[in-house]
Coordinates of C-alpha atoms in Angstrom, one line a residue:
M1 CA 0.1 0.0 0.0
L2 CA 1.1 3.6 -0.8
L3 CA 1.7 5.8 2.0
G4 CA -0.5 8.4 0.4
V5 CA -3.5 5.9 0.3
M6 CA -2.6 4.4 4.1
R7 CA -3.0 8.3 5.0
S8 CA -6.5 9.0 3.3
R9 CA -7.8 5.8 4.9
A10 CA -6.4 7.0 8.2
S11 CA -7.8 10.0 8.0
D12 CA -11.6 8.6 7.3
F13 CA -10.9 6.4 10.2
L14 CA -10.2 9.1 12.8
K15 CA -13.0 11.5 11.1
D16 CA -15.5 8.7 11.9
A17 CA -14.1 8.6 15.2
G18 CA -15.0 12.6 15.8
F19 CA -11.6 13.7 15.4
V20 CA -11.6 17.5 14.2
T21 CA -8.1 17.4 12.7
P22 CA -7.3 13.5 11.4
L23 CA -4.5 14.8 9.2
L24 CA -2.3 16.4 11.9
E25 CA -2.4 13.4 14.0
I26 CA -2.3 11.0 11.4
D27 CA 1.1 13.1 10.3
I28 CA 2.4 13.0 13.4
L29 CA 2.1 8.9 14.0
C30 CA 3.8 8.6 10.4
C31 CA 6.8 11.0 11.4
Y32 CA 7.0 8.6 14.3
V33 CA 6.6 5.2 12.5
F34 CA 8.9 6.3 9.6
G35 CA 11.4 8.1 11.1
V36 CA 11.1 11.7 9.4
E37 CA 10.1 15.1 10.0
R38 CA 6.6 16.4 8.9
A39 CA 8.3 18.7 6.1
Q40 CA 9.5 15.1 4.5
L41 CA 5.9 13.5 4.2
P42 CA 4.9 15.2 1.0
L43 CA 7.8 13.6 -0.6
L44 CA 6.9 10.2 0.3
M45 CA 3.2 9.7 -0.3
D46 CA 4.0 7.6 -3.3
S47 CA 6.3 5.2 -1.2
E48 CA 5.5 1.7 -0.6
V49 CA 4.5 0.9 3.2
T50 CA 5.9 -2.5 4.1
D51 CA 3.5 -4.9 6.1
E52 CA 5.1 -4.3 9.1
A53 CA 5.3 -0.6 9.0
H54 CA 1.5 -0.6 8.1
G55 CA 0.4 -2.9 11.0
F56 CA 2.5 -0.7 13.6
F57 CA 0.9 2.4 12.3
W58 CA -2.6 0.8 12.4
Q59 CA -2.3 -0.1 16.1
L60 CA -1.2 3.1 17.1
L61 CA -4.1 4.9 15.1
E62 CA -6.6 2.2 16.9
R63 CA -5.3 3.5 20.3
R64 CA -5.5 7.1 19.4
A65 CA -9.1 6.4 18.3
K66 CA -9.8 5.2 21.9
R67 CA -8.5 8.6 22.8
E68 CA -5.0 7.8 24.2
P69 CA -2.8 10.6 24.3
L70 CA -1.1 11.3 21.3
A71 CA 2.1 12.2 23.1
Y72 CA 2.0 8.7 25.0
L73 CA 1.8 6.9 21.7
V74 CA 5.1 8.6 20.4
G75 CA 6.5 8.7 23.7
N76 CA 7.7 12.7 23.4
A77 CA 5.9 16.0 23.7
D78 CA 7.4 19.5 22.7
F79 CA 7.6 22.2 25.3
Y80 CA 9.2 25.7 25.0
G81 CA 11.1 24.6 21.9
Y82 CA 12.6 21.4 23.3
R83 CA 11.3 17.6 23.3
F84 CA 10.7 15.8 26.3
F85 CA 10.2 11.9 27.2
V86 CA 6.8 11.4 28.4
G87 CA 4.4 8.7 29.1
P88 CA 1.7 7.1 31.6
G89 CA 2.4 8.3 34.9
C90 CA 3.3 11.8 33.6
L91 CA 1.4 15.0 32.8
I92 CA 1.9 16.1 29.5
P93 CA 3.5 19.4 29.0
R94 CA 0.8 22.3 28.1
P95 CA 1.4 24.9 25.8
E96 CA 0.0 27.3 28.4
T97 CA 2.7 26.7 30.8
E98 CA 5.1 28.1 28.2
S99 CA 4.3 31.4 29.4
L100 CA 5.2 30.7 32.9
V101 CA 8.6 30.1 31.5
E102 CA 9.2 33.1 29.8
K103 CA 8.0 35.1 32.9
V104 CA 10.6 33.4 35.3
L105 CA 13.4 34.3 32.4
M106 CA 12.4 38.0 32.6
K107 CA 11.7 38.5 36.3
A108 CA 14.3 36.0 38.2
P109 CA 17.3 36.5 39.0
H110 CA 19.8 35.7 36.1
T111 CA 21.9 33.8 38.5
G112 CA 20.9 31.4 41.3
R113 CA 19.4 28.1 42.7
F114 CA 15.6 27.5 42.2
A115 CA 13.3 24.8 42.8
D116 CA 10.6 23.1 40.5
L117 CA 7.9 22.0 42.8
C118 CA 5.5 19.2 41.3
T119 CA 8.3 18.8 38.2
G120 CA 6.4 15.8 36.7
S121 CA 8.6 15.4 33.2
G122 CA 11.1 18.0 34.5
C123 CA 10.2 20.3 31.4
I124 CA 10.1 23.6 33.2
A125 CA 13.0 23.2 35.1
L126 CA 15.1 21.7 32.2
S127 CA 13.8 24.3 30.1
L128 CA 15.1 27.2 32.3
L129 CA 18.4 25.4 33.0
M130 CA 18.8 25.1 29.3
E131 CA 18.0 29.0 28.6
N132 CA 20.0 30.0 31.3
E133 CA 23.2 28.4 31.9
R134 CA 23.9 30.1 35.3
Y135 CA 20.8 28.4 37.0
T136 CA 21.0 25.1 39.1
A137 CA 17.8 23.3 40.5
I138 CA 16.0 21.0 42.5
G139 CA 13.0 19.3 40.8
T140 CA 10.4 17.8 43.5
D141 CA 7.6 15.5 43.0
T142 CA 5.4 13.1 45.0
S143 CA 5.1 10.4 42.0
P144 CA 7.8 8.0 41.6
G145 CA 6.5 7.4 38.0
A146 CA 6.7 11.0 37.2
L147 CA 10.2 11.6 38.5
R148 CA 11.1 8.2 36.3
W149 CA 10.3 10.6 33.2
A150 CA 11.9 13.6 34.9
W151 CA 15.2 11.5 35.0
L152 CA 15.2 10.3 31.6
N153 CA 14.7 13.8 30.5
T154 CA 17.5 14.8 32.8
R155 CA 19.6 12.2 31.3
R156 CA 18.5 13.0 27.7
Y157 CA 20.3 16.7 28.3
R158 CA 22.9 15.7 30.0
M159 CA 21.9 17.8 33.1
H160 CA 22.6 15.5 36.2
G161 CA 25.2 17.8 37.5
R162 CA 23.0 21.0 37.5
L163 CA 19.2 19.5 38.4
L164 CA 18.8 17.1 41.3
L165 CA 15.4 15.1 41.3
W166 CA 14.1 14.9 44.9
H167 CA 11.0 12.5 46.0
S168 CA 9.1 15.1 48.4
F169 CA 6.9 17.8 48.7
D170 CA 7.5 18.8 52.2
P171 CA 10.2 21.6 52.7
G172 CA 11.7 20.5 55.8
W173 CA 12.5 17.2 53.7
M174 CA 14.3 19.1 50.7
P175 CA 18.0 19.0 50.3
C176 CA 18.3 23.0 50.8
R177 CA 18.4 25.5 53.8
A178 CA 15.6 27.3 54.7
R179 CA 15.8 30.6 53.1
S180 CA 18.6 29.4 50.1
L181 CA 16.3 29.8 47.2
D182 CA 16.2 32.6 44.5
F183 CA 13.3 31.6 43.1
I184 CA 10.5 29.0 42.9
V185 CA 8.6 27.9 40.1
A186 CA 5.6 25.7 40.5
N187 CA 2.6 23.9 38.3
P188 CA 1.0 21.9 40.9
P189 CA -2.4 20.2 40.5
Y190 CA -5.3 22.9 40.8
I191 CA -8.3 21.1 39.0
P192 CA -11.3 21.0 41.8
S193 CA -12.2 17.2 42.1
M194 CA -15.5 17.6 41.3
R195 CA -14.7 18.9 37.6
L196 CA -12.0 16.0 36.8
A197 CA -15.2 13.8 35.4
E198 CA -15.6 17.1 32.9
L199 CA -12.1 16.7 31.6
M200 CA -11.5 15.4 27.7
T201 CA -11.4 11.8 27.6
D202 CA -7.6 12.2 26.8
V203 CA -6.8 13.6 29.9
R204 CA -9.3 11.7 32.4
D205 CA -8.8 8.4 31.5
Y206 CA -5.2 8.4 31.2
E207 CA -3.0 11.0 32.5
P208 CA -2.4 10.6 36.4
H209 CA -5.0 12.3 38.5
V210 CA -2.3 13.0 41.1
A211 CA -1.2 15.4 38.7
L212 CA -4.5 17.0 37.9
D213 CA -6.8 16.9 41.4
G214 CA -6.3 19.8 43.5
G215 CA -8.6 18.8 46.1
E216 CA -12.3 20.3 46.8
D217 CA -11.6 23.9 45.3
G218 CA -8.4 22.9 43.5
L219 CA -6.2 24.9 46.1
D220 CA -5.0 22.3 48.3
L221 CA -1.7 22.2 46.4
L222 CA -1.4 25.8 45.7
F223 CA -1.8 26.5 49.5
G224 CA 1.1 23.8 49.9
V225 CA 3.1 25.8 47.2
L226 CA 2.9 28.9 49.0
R227 CA 4.0 27.7 52.6
A228 CA 6.9 26.2 50.9
A229 CA 7.9 29.4 49.8
V230 CA 7.3 31.2 52.9
S231 CA 10.1 28.5 54.4
L232 CA 12.5 28.1 51.3
L233 CA 12.9 31.7 49.6
K234 CA 15.3 34.2 50.6
E235 CA 14.3 37.4 51.2
G236 CA 13.4 39.3 48.2
G237 CA 13.0 35.9 46.8
L238 CA 10.2 35.2 44.0
L239 CA 7.2 32.3 43.4
F240 CA 5.9 32.1 40.1
C241 CA 2.8 29.9 40.3
E242 CA 0.4 28.5 37.6
T243 CA -3.0 28.2 38.9
G244 CA -6.8 27.3 37.5
G245 CA -7.6 31.0 36.8
E246 CA -9.0 33.7 38.0
D247 CA -11.2 32.7 40.9
Q248 CA -7.8 30.6 42.2
L249 CA -5.9 33.8 42.2
Q250 CA -8.3 35.8 44.1
A251 CA -8.4 33.0 46.9
L252 CA -4.6 32.8 46.8
G253 CA -4.4 36.7 46.8
L254 CA -6.7 36.9 49.8
A255 CA -5.2 34.1 51.7
V256 CA -1.4 34.5 51.0
P257 CA 0.9 34.0 54.1
R258 CA 3.3 36.7 55.2
P259 CA 5.8 37.6 54.3
L260 CA 4.8 36.6 50.9
E261 CA 2.9 39.2 48.8
L262 CA 1.3 38.9 45.6
A263 CA 3.2 41.1 42.9
E264 CA 1.9 40.3 39.8
V265 CA -1.1 38.1 37.6
F266 CA -0.3 37.7 34.2
E267 CA -1.9 35.7 31.3
D268 CA -1.0 32.6 29.5
G269 CA -0.6 32.5 25.8
F270 CA -4.4 32.2 25.3
G271 CA -5.4 35.1 27.2
V272 CA -6.4 33.5 30.1
A273 CA -5.2 34.8 33.6
R274 CA -3.7 31.9 34.9
H275 CA -0.2 32.9 36.6
A276 CA 0.7 34.7 39.3
V277 CA 4.1 35.9 40.9
F278 CA 4.9 36.3 44.8
K279 CA 7.5 38.0 46.4
K280 CA 8.9 37.5 49.8
S281 CA 9.3 40.8 51.4
T282 CA 12.0 42.1 53.1
S283 CA 12.5 42.4 56.9

C-alpha cells in the first residue's frame, strides 16, 4: 500500500471516530513510525509501506481512536522549543505553561538556585536550565512514576550536574537550607476534584489524577506551594506559580501568608489569567 493511500484511509477512520484534525494527528504518527520530519512526508506519498510498518501504524491509530494521548503514543512532547520524553504516569506538558517559563526568564535573578515543585516530566526546570546556564535547580515530585520521566529527560539533556531530582514535597525534607532559594516555580495540581469528570477523555482516562486533582476547590497544593515558598525563599525571592484561573488567583491573593505578597498576575498564551508571581518581602 502506498503511504498516500494509507494516510487517506486513516483520515477517514479518525473522522468517523470524531476527530476534528485527523490529518495533523496522522502525520505525527507517520513521522514517528517512519522516522522522518513532517516536511518530508509530502515527498513520500508514493512510497510503498511495508506490512510491518502498516501494522504498527494501524495499532497506534486504533489506540488514538480510543483517545489515548498522542504524546504517549509517540513517547515525546514538545515544550518551549525542546522535546521531552513523556508517558503513562506523567502529565503531558501544556503550551499555556510556556508563558510561565517566559515570565521566569524575564523576572527572576539571572543567576542562582531554584526549586521546581511538582516537576513532573521536568520540562519547566530543564527548559530554564537550558535557557540560562547560570541556574541550578531541585526538581521535586511526590510521584515516583513522574520522577522516572524527569530522570530520563535530565539524562537526555545531560543536566545531571545542575538538576537534582527529589521525591518529596515537604520543604523540611528537601535538600536545601531554609531561606536559601532565589526563586521557586510551580505547576501543581489545581483542578477541583468534582471537575475531573468533565475533562476530555484523553486527559481524564489516561493522565495521572495525582497531577491534576487539587482537592475540593483546587487549592490544596497551591496553598502548599505558598507555605513552601515562605520556608525556602530568600528575602526578596520570587515564586512563579500556575493556577486554574481568576477565581483561584483571587483566593490565593486573599490568603497569601506573610511575608509573601502577590506581586503580579499575568495571562498565558491563550489570554487566560492563569499565572501569578509572589514576592517574599524583606524585613
